Tab-separated table of N, CA and C in Angstrom:
chain	number	residue	atom	x	y	z
A	5	GLN	N	7.376	19.574	0.196
A	5	GLN	CA	6.320	18.733	0.736
A	5	GLN	C	6.190	17.484	-0.118
A	6	VAL	N	6.016	16.332	0.533
A	6	VAL	CA	5.849	15.064	-0.168
A	6	VAL	C	4.400	14.614	-0.022
A	7	GLN	N	3.804	14.203	-1.114
A	7	GLN	CA	2.416	13.748	-1.097
A	7	GLN	C	2.302	12.359	-1.685
A	8	LEU	N	1.270	11.636	-1.231
A	8	LEU	CA	0.973	10.306	-1.756
A	8	LEU	C	-0.411	10.323	-2.393
A	9	VAL	N	-0.529	9.715	-3.544
A	9	VAL	CA	-1.819	9.597	-4.208
A	9	VAL	C	-2.053	8.133	-4.540
A	10	GLU	N	-3.148	7.600	-4.004
A	10	GLU	CA	-3.504	6.212	-4.229
A	10	GLU	C	-4.545	6.084	-5.333
A	11	SER	N	-4.544	4.935	-5.977
A	11	SER	CA	-5.573	4.644	-6.973
A	11	SER	C	-5.721	3.138	-7.105
A	12	GLY	N	-6.856	2.724	-7.704
A	12	GLY	CA	-7.016	1.318	-8.048
A	12	GLY	C	-8.051	0.549	-7.261
A	13	GLY	N	-8.658	1.142	-6.251
A	13	GLY	CA	-9.668	0.415	-5.496
A	13	GLY	C	-10.951	0.256	-6.292
A	14	GLY	N	-11.896	-0.483	-5.721
A	14	GLY	CA	-13.172	-0.664	-6.379
A	14	GLY	C	-13.895	-1.893	-5.905
A	15	LEU	N	-14.922	-2.261	-6.639
A	15	LEU	CA	-15.748	-3.430	-6.329
A	15	LEU	C	-15.317	-4.590	-7.215
A	16	VAL	N	-15.113	-5.742	-6.604
A	16	VAL	CA	-14.700	-6.925	-7.360
A	16	VAL	C	-15.385	-8.145	-6.756
A	17	GLN	N	-15.648	-9.128	-7.595
A	17	GLN	CA	-16.272	-10.365	-7.118
A	17	GLN	C	-15.240	-11.256	-6.427
A	18	PRO	N	-15.681	-12.111	-5.527
A	18	PRO	CA	-14.750	-13.068	-4.907
A	18	PRO	C	-14.008	-13.868	-5.976
A	19	GLY	N	-12.708	-14.023	-5.752
A	19	GLY	CA	-11.860	-14.698	-6.723
A	19	GLY	C	-11.236	-13.767	-7.741
A	20	GLY	N	-11.676	-12.522	-7.754
A	20	GLY	CA	-11.172	-11.560	-8.721
A	20	GLY	C	-9.863	-10.918	-8.296
A	21	SER	N	-9.433	-9.957	-9.101
A	21	SER	CA	-8.153	-9.293	-8.872
A	21	SER	C	-8.302	-7.781	-8.959
A	22	LEU	N	-7.429	-7.107	-8.246
A	22	LEU	CA	-7.306	-5.654	-8.323
A	22	LEU	C	-5.839	-5.294	-8.144
A	23	ARG	N	-5.475	-4.145	-8.685
A	23	ARG	CA	-4.112	-3.634	-8.495
A	23	ARG	C	-4.183	-2.228	-7.941
A	24	LEU	N	-3.586	-2.039	-6.794
A	24	LEU	CA	-3.518	-0.711	-6.179
A	24	LEU	C	-2.180	-0.062	-6.514
A	25	SER	N	-2.222	1.257	-6.650
A	25	SER	CA	-1.003	2.029	-6.888
A	25	SER	C	-0.931	3.179	-5.896
A	26	CYS	N	0.281	3.554	-5.548
A	26	CYS	CA	0.496	4.698	-4.665
A	26	CYS	C	1.737	5.427	-5.162
A	27	ALA	N	1.528	6.650	-5.625
A	27	ALA	CA	2.618	7.431	-6.182
A	27	ALA	C	2.996	8.570	-5.244
A	28	ALA	N	4.291	8.688	-4.989
A	28	ALA	CA	4.808	9.781	-4.159
A	28	ALA	C	5.342	10.886	-5.060
A	29	SER	N	5.100	12.112	-4.654
A	29	SER	CA	5.589	13.247	-5.427
A	29	SER	C	5.998	14.369	-4.477
A	30	GLY	N	6.796	15.291	-5.011
A	30	GLY	CA	7.232	16.425	-4.196
A	30	GLY	C	8.728	16.422	-4.010
A	31	SER	N	9.158	17.024	-2.927
A	31	SER	CA	10.585	17.209	-2.661
A	31	SER	C	11.182	15.959	-2.014
A	32	ILE	N	11.296	14.912	-2.825
A	32	ILE	CA	11.775	13.625	-2.338
A	32	ILE	C	13.275	13.503	-2.510
A	33	PHE	N	13.948	13.124	-1.435
A	33	PHE	CA	15.359	12.780	-1.528
A	33	PHE	C	15.516	11.276	-1.663
A	34	ARG	N	14.772	10.558	-0.813
A	34	ARG	CA	14.840	9.094	-0.862
A	34	ARG	C	13.573	8.494	-0.261
A	35	LEU	N	13.128	7.377	-0.847
A	35	LEU	CA	12.029	6.607	-0.273
A	35	LEU	C	12.603	5.334	0.318
A	36	ASN	N	12.372	5.117	1.574
A	36	ASN	CA	12.842	3.910	2.228
A	36	ASN	C	11.765	2.831	2.107
A	37	ALA	N	11.308	2.290	3.217
A	37	ALA	CA	10.276	1.250	3.148
A	37	ALA	C	8.950	1.839	2.666
A	38	MET	N	8.237	1.045	1.884
A	38	MET	CA	6.899	1.408	1.405
A	38	MET	C	5.983	0.234	1.720
A	39	GLY	N	4.740	0.540	1.992
A	39	GLY	CA	3.864	-0.568	2.370
A	39	GLY	C	2.397	-0.248	2.218
A	40	TRP	N	1.612	-1.287	2.466
A	40	TRP	CA	0.156	-1.177	2.432
A	40	TRP	C	-0.417	-1.689	3.743
A	41	TYR	N	-1.375	-0.967	4.252
A	41	TYR	CA	-2.144	-1.361	5.420
A	41	TYR	C	-3.615	-1.350	5.023
A	42	ARG	N	-4.441	-1.970	5.841
A	42	ARG	CA	-5.883	-1.926	5.570
A	42	ARG	C	-6.658	-1.846	6.874
A	43	GLN	N	-7.843	-1.292	6.752
A	43	GLN	CA	-8.724	-1.182	7.912
A	43	GLN	C	-10.141	-1.547	7.481
A	44	ALA	N	-10.619	-2.638	8.036
A	44	ALA	CA	-11.983	-3.084	7.773
A	44	ALA	C	-12.929	-2.410	8.760
A	45	PRO	N	-14.210	-2.331	8.423
A	45	PRO	CA	-15.182	-1.701	9.332
A	45	PRO	C	-15.163	-2.344	10.708
A	46	GLY	N	-15.035	-1.511	11.729
A	46	GLY	CA	-15.052	-2.007	13.094
A	46	GLY	C	-13.778	-2.668	13.564
A	47	LYS	N	-12.746	-2.639	12.733
A	47	LYS	CA	-11.481	-3.274	13.094
A	47	LYS	C	-10.339	-2.266	13.078
A	48	GLU	N	-9.228	-2.661	13.699
A	48	GLU	CA	-8.051	-1.808	13.695
A	48	GLU	C	-7.300	-1.928	12.371
A	49	ARG	N	-6.524	-0.895	12.093
A	49	ARG	CA	-5.689	-0.931	10.892
A	49	ARG	C	-4.627	-2.014	11.051
A	50	GLU	N	-4.394	-2.768	9.980
A	50	GLU	CA	-3.422	-3.863	10.039
A	50	GLU	C	-2.479	-3.819	8.851
A	51	LEU	N	-1.303	-4.360	9.080
A	51	LEU	CA	-0.309	-4.439	8.027
A	51	LEU	C	-0.734	-5.464	6.977
A	52	VAL	N	-0.582	-5.107	5.712
A	52	VAL	CA	-0.821	-6.044	4.617
A	52	VAL	C	0.512	-6.521	4.041
A	53	ALA	N	1.353	-5.572	3.642
A	53	ALA	CA	2.636	-5.931	3.044
A	53	ALA	C	3.559	-4.724	3.065
A	54	THR	N	4.855	-5.003	3.128
A	54	THR	CA	5.842	-3.936	3.033
A	54	THR	C	6.957	-4.354	2.084
A	55	ILE	N	7.645	-3.362	1.539
A	55	ILE	CA	8.792	-3.621	0.674
A	55	ILE	C	9.864	-2.587	0.992
A	56	ARG	N	11.074	-3.070	1.242
A	56	ARG	CA	12.191	-2.177	1.551
A	56	ARG	C	12.793	-1.626	0.263
A	57	SER	N	13.658	-0.656	0.422
A	57	SER	CA	14.268	-0.033	-0.743
A	57	SER	C	15.083	-1.029	-1.553
A	58	GLY	N	15.613	-2.043	-0.889
A	58	GLY	CA	16.391	-3.055	-1.600
A	58	GLY	C	15.552	-4.138	-2.237
A	59	GLY	N	14.242	-4.111	-1.954
A	59	GLY	CA	13.344	-5.058	-2.601
A	59	GLY	C	12.831	-6.186	-1.721
A	60	SER	N	13.357	-6.334	-0.511
A	60	SER	CA	12.864	-7.400	0.359
A	60	SER	C	11.443	-7.088	0.795
A	61	THR	N	10.631	-8.135	0.903
A	61	THR	CA	9.212	-7.965	1.176
A	61	THR	C	8.783	-8.719	2.430
A	62	ASN	N	7.629	-8.285	2.945
A	62	ASN	CA	7.031	-8.913	4.117
A	62	ASN	C	5.522	-8.873	3.936
A	63	TYR	N	4.855	-9.989	4.258
A	63	TYR	CA	3.405	-10.085	4.059
A	63	TYR	C	2.709	-10.566	5.325
A	64	ALA	N	1.490	-10.095	5.503
A	64	ALA	CA	0.632	-10.677	6.521
A	64	ALA	C	0.296	-12.105	6.106
A	65	ASP	N	0.155	-12.984	7.099
A	65	ASP	CA	-0.137	-14.381	6.783
A	65	ASP	C	-1.423	-14.524	5.965
A	66	SER	N	-2.374	-13.643	6.225
A	66	SER	CA	-3.684	-13.750	5.583
A	66	SER	C	-3.638	-13.473	4.074
A	67	VAL	N	-2.564	-12.853	3.593
A	67	VAL	CA	-2.507	-12.512	2.162
A	67	VAL	C	-1.365	-13.214	1.430
A	68	LYS	N	-0.551	-13.950	2.150
A	68	LYS	CA	0.578	-14.643	1.518
A	68	LYS	C	0.090	-15.579	0.421
A	69	GLY	N	0.767	-15.501	-0.721
A	69	GLY	CA	0.401	-16.343	-1.852
A	69	GLY	C	-0.692	-15.759	-2.728
A	70	ARG	N	-1.346	-14.699	-2.255
A	70	ARG	CA	-2.421	-14.070	-3.041
A	70	ARG	C	-2.077	-12.645	-3.449
A	71	PHE	N	-1.376	-11.925	-2.588
A	71	PHE	CA	-1.022	-10.530	-2.851
A	71	PHE	C	0.477	-10.427	-3.145
A	72	THR	N	0.816	-9.473	-4.002
A	72	THR	CA	2.226	-9.204	-4.308
A	72	THR	C	2.470	-7.706	-4.259
A	73	ILE	N	3.442	-7.318	-3.457
A	73	ILE	CA	3.833	-5.914	-3.392
A	73	ILE	C	5.072	-5.710	-4.252
A	74	SER	N	5.125	-4.576	-4.938
A	74	SER	CA	6.283	-4.247	-5.760
A	74	SER	C	6.448	-2.732	-5.783
A	75	ARG	N	7.577	-2.279	-6.270
A	75	ARG	CA	7.823	-0.848	-6.336
A	75	ARG	C	8.615	-0.520	-7.590
A	76	ASP	N	8.388	0.697	-8.095
A	76	ASP	CA	9.139	1.231	-9.219
A	76	ASP	C	9.827	2.480	-8.694
A	77	ASN	N	11.101	2.365	-8.388
A	77	ASN	CA	11.817	3.473	-7.773
A	77	ASN	C	11.947	4.669	-8.714
A	78	ALA	N	11.987	4.411	-10.011
A	78	ALA	CA	12.082	5.515	-10.970
A	78	ALA	C	10.813	6.356	-10.973
A	79	LYS	N	9.695	5.720	-10.631
A	79	LYS	CA	8.411	6.418	-10.620
A	79	LYS	C	7.948	6.751	-9.205
A	80	ASN	N	8.761	6.405	-8.202
A	80	ASN	CA	8.385	6.643	-6.795
A	80	ASN	C	7.008	6.070	-6.490
A	81	THR	N	6.776	4.868	-6.963
A	81	THR	CA	5.453	4.256	-6.869
A	81	THR	C	5.550	2.855	-6.282
A	82	VAL	N	4.576	2.535	-5.434
A	82	VAL	CA	4.452	1.187	-4.895
A	82	VAL	C	3.118	0.616	-5.351
A	83	TYR	N	3.107	-0.674	-5.623
A	83	TYR	CA	1.924	-1.358	-6.127
A	83	TYR	C	1.544	-2.506	-5.194
A	84	LEU	N	0.274	-2.856	-5.238
A	84	LEU	CA	-0.195	-4.057	-4.548
A	84	LEU	C	-1.102	-4.805	-5.512
A	85	GLN	N	-0.605	-5.919	-6.010
A	85	GLN	CA	-1.408	-6.788	-6.869
A	85	GLN	C	-2.146	-7.775	-5.980
A	86	MET	N	-3.465	-7.737	-6.053
A	86	MET	CA	-4.295	-8.578	-5.182
A	86	MET	C	-5.053	-9.572	-6.046
A	87	ASN	N	-4.779	-10.844	-5.867
A	87	ASN	CA	-5.445	-11.917	-6.601
A	87	ASN	C	-6.248	-12.783	-5.640
A	88	SER	N	-7.129	-13.570	-6.202
A	88	SER	CA	-7.957	-14.495	-5.405
A	88	SER	C	-8.583	-13.777	-4.216
A	89	LEU	N	-9.174	-12.646	-4.499
A	89	LEU	CA	-9.733	-11.827	-3.432
A	89	LEU	C	-10.897	-12.518	-2.744
A	90	LYS	N	-10.998	-12.267	-1.440
A	90	LYS	CA	-12.036	-12.856	-0.603
A	90	LYS	C	-12.860	-11.737	0.031
A	91	PRO	N	-14.082	-12.041	0.419
A	91	PRO	CA	-14.889	-10.998	1.086
A	91	PRO	C	-14.192	-10.397	2.299
A	92	GLU	N	-13.412	-11.200	2.996
A	92	GLU	CA	-12.718	-10.673	4.180
A	92	GLU	C	-11.567	-9.732	3.838
A	93	ASP	N	-11.256	-9.576	2.566
A	93	ASP	CA	-10.275	-8.577	2.137
A	93	ASP	C	-10.898	-7.188	2.007
A	94	THR	N	-12.203	-7.113	2.155
A	94	THR	CA	-12.887	-5.825	2.057
A	94	THR	C	-12.389	-4.884	3.145
A	95	ALA	N	-11.927	-3.713	2.728
A	95	ALA	CA	-11.352	-2.741	3.660
A	95	ALA	C	-10.956	-1.485	2.905
A	96	VAL	N	-10.621	-0.472	3.658
A	96	VAL	CA	-9.942	0.689	3.086
A	96	VAL	C	-8.445	0.408	3.162
A	97	TYR	N	-7.783	0.517	2.025
A	97	TYR	CA	-6.355	0.229	1.937
A	97	TYR	C	-5.574	1.546	1.929
A	98	TYR	N	-4.559	1.597	2.777
A	98	TYR	CA	-3.746	2.800	2.921
A	98	TYR	C	-2.298	2.511	2.548
A	99	CYS	N	-1.752	3.395	1.778
A	99	CYS	CA	-0.335	3.356	1.451
A	99	CYS	C	0.453	4.032	2.580
A	100	ASN	N	1.604	3.478	2.902
A	100	ASN	CA	2.478	4.055	3.926
A	100	ASN	C	3.897	4.121	3.390
A	101	VAL	N	4.535	5.267	3.555
A	101	VAL	CA	5.877	5.451	3.010
A	101	VAL	C	6.778	6.109	4.047
A	102	ASP	N	7.965	5.551	4.192
A	102	ASP	CA	9.011	6.159	5.004
A	102	ASP	C	9.929	6.919	4.052
A	103	ALA	N	9.952	8.255	4.178
A	103	ALA	CA	10.630	9.066	3.177
A	103	ALA	C	11.610	10.038	3.805
A	104	ILE	N	12.581	10.427	3.003
A	104	ILE	CA	13.469	11.526	3.354
A	104	ILE	C	13.165	12.666	2.389
A	105	SER	N	12.690	13.776	2.930
A	105	SER	CA	12.356	14.935	2.109
A	105	SER	C	13.533	15.900	2.072
A	106	LEU	N	13.686	16.535	0.921
A	106	LEU	CA	14.756	17.525	0.770
A	106	LEU	C	14.557	18.697	1.721
A	107	ARG	N	13.305	18.997	2.019
A	107	ARG	CA	13.012	20.188	2.819
A	107	ARG	C	12.663	19.867	4.264
A	108	GLU	N	12.034	18.688	4.464
A	108	GLU	CA	11.472	18.413	5.789
A	108	GLU	C	12.172	17.295	6.546
A	109	GLY	N	13.158	16.674	5.912
A	109	GLY	CA	13.852	15.594	6.582
A	109	GLY	C	13.053	14.310	6.561
A	110	HIS	N	13.122	13.557	7.666
A	110	HIS	CA	12.490	12.245	7.742
A	110	HIS	C	10.977	12.384	7.940
A	111	LEU	N	10.212	11.696	7.107
A	111	LEU	CA	8.755	11.743	7.183
A	111	LEU	C	8.170	10.339	7.137
A	112	GLU	N	7.070	10.142	7.838
A	112	GLU	CA	6.244	8.959	7.631
A	112	GLU	C	4.920	9.454	7.070
A	113	LEU	N	4.577	8.965	5.882
A	113	LEU	CA	3.421	9.470	5.163
A	113	LEU	C	2.362	8.393	4.982
A	114	TRP	N	1.109	8.832	4.963
A	114	TRP	CA	-0.026	7.957	4.700
A	114	TRP	C	-0.806	8.479	3.511
A	115	GLY	N	-1.257	7.562	2.671
A	115	GLY	CA	-2.142	7.932	1.586
A	115	GLY	C	-3.540	8.209	2.105
A	116	GLN	N	-4.395	8.649	1.176
A	116	GLN	CA	-5.746	9.037	1.563
A	116	GLN	C	-6.671	7.841	1.769
A	117	GLY	N	-6.235	6.681	1.325
A	117	GLY	CA	-7.046	5.476	1.451
A	117	GLY	C	-7.870	5.229	0.207
A	118	THR	N	-7.979	3.960	-0.154
A	118	THR	CA	-8.813	3.567	-1.286
A	118	THR	C	-9.624	2.342	-0.877
A	119	LEU	N	-10.910	2.376	-1.172
A	119	LEU	CA	-11.819	1.321	-0.723
A	119	LEU	C	-11.784	0.133	-1.681
A	120	VAL	N	-11.596	-1.037	-1.109
A	120	VAL	CA	-11.691	-2.290	-1.850
A	120	VAL	C	-12.868	-3.077	-1.277
A	121	THR	N	-13.813	-3.403	-2.140
A	121	THR	CA	-14.993	-4.166	-1.724
A	121	THR	C	-15.039	-5.455	-2.521
A	122	VAL	N	-15.048	-6.571	-1.809
A	122	VAL	CA	-15.118	-7.882	-2.456
A	122	VAL	C	-16.485	-8.479	-2.135
A	123	SER	N	-17.310	-8.550	-3.148
A	123	SER	CA	-18.683	-8.995	-2.937
A	123	SER	C	-19.278	-9.483	-4.247
A	124	SER	N	-20.167	-10.471	-4.115
A	124	SER	CA	-20.876	-10.954	-5.303
A	124	SER	C	-22.212	-10.242	-5.450
């Protein structure tokens, strides 16, 4: 079984920074694309950023230039560095991983979600 554990959310003032982490553990054979999504109150879940196994990245227009996604393959971990945060970035952030499990084959996994609140 493969599990994801997120950390790093919290309350931050506008203009501040936060770093989210998502660590995968368990019977992992390979992690393919990893990414972050978010869901604000009353809105649908939306893509924030993704990173492929080779390192290529993709960002939502709303976060380009402010957020950076990265991954540490040795630690099976994906990060989201969020700078110049705005109140409209307030949401629950979810990690998403496309994985190959030794026992279960191809899996799409979601983290438990971590709340990011940007407010003065």
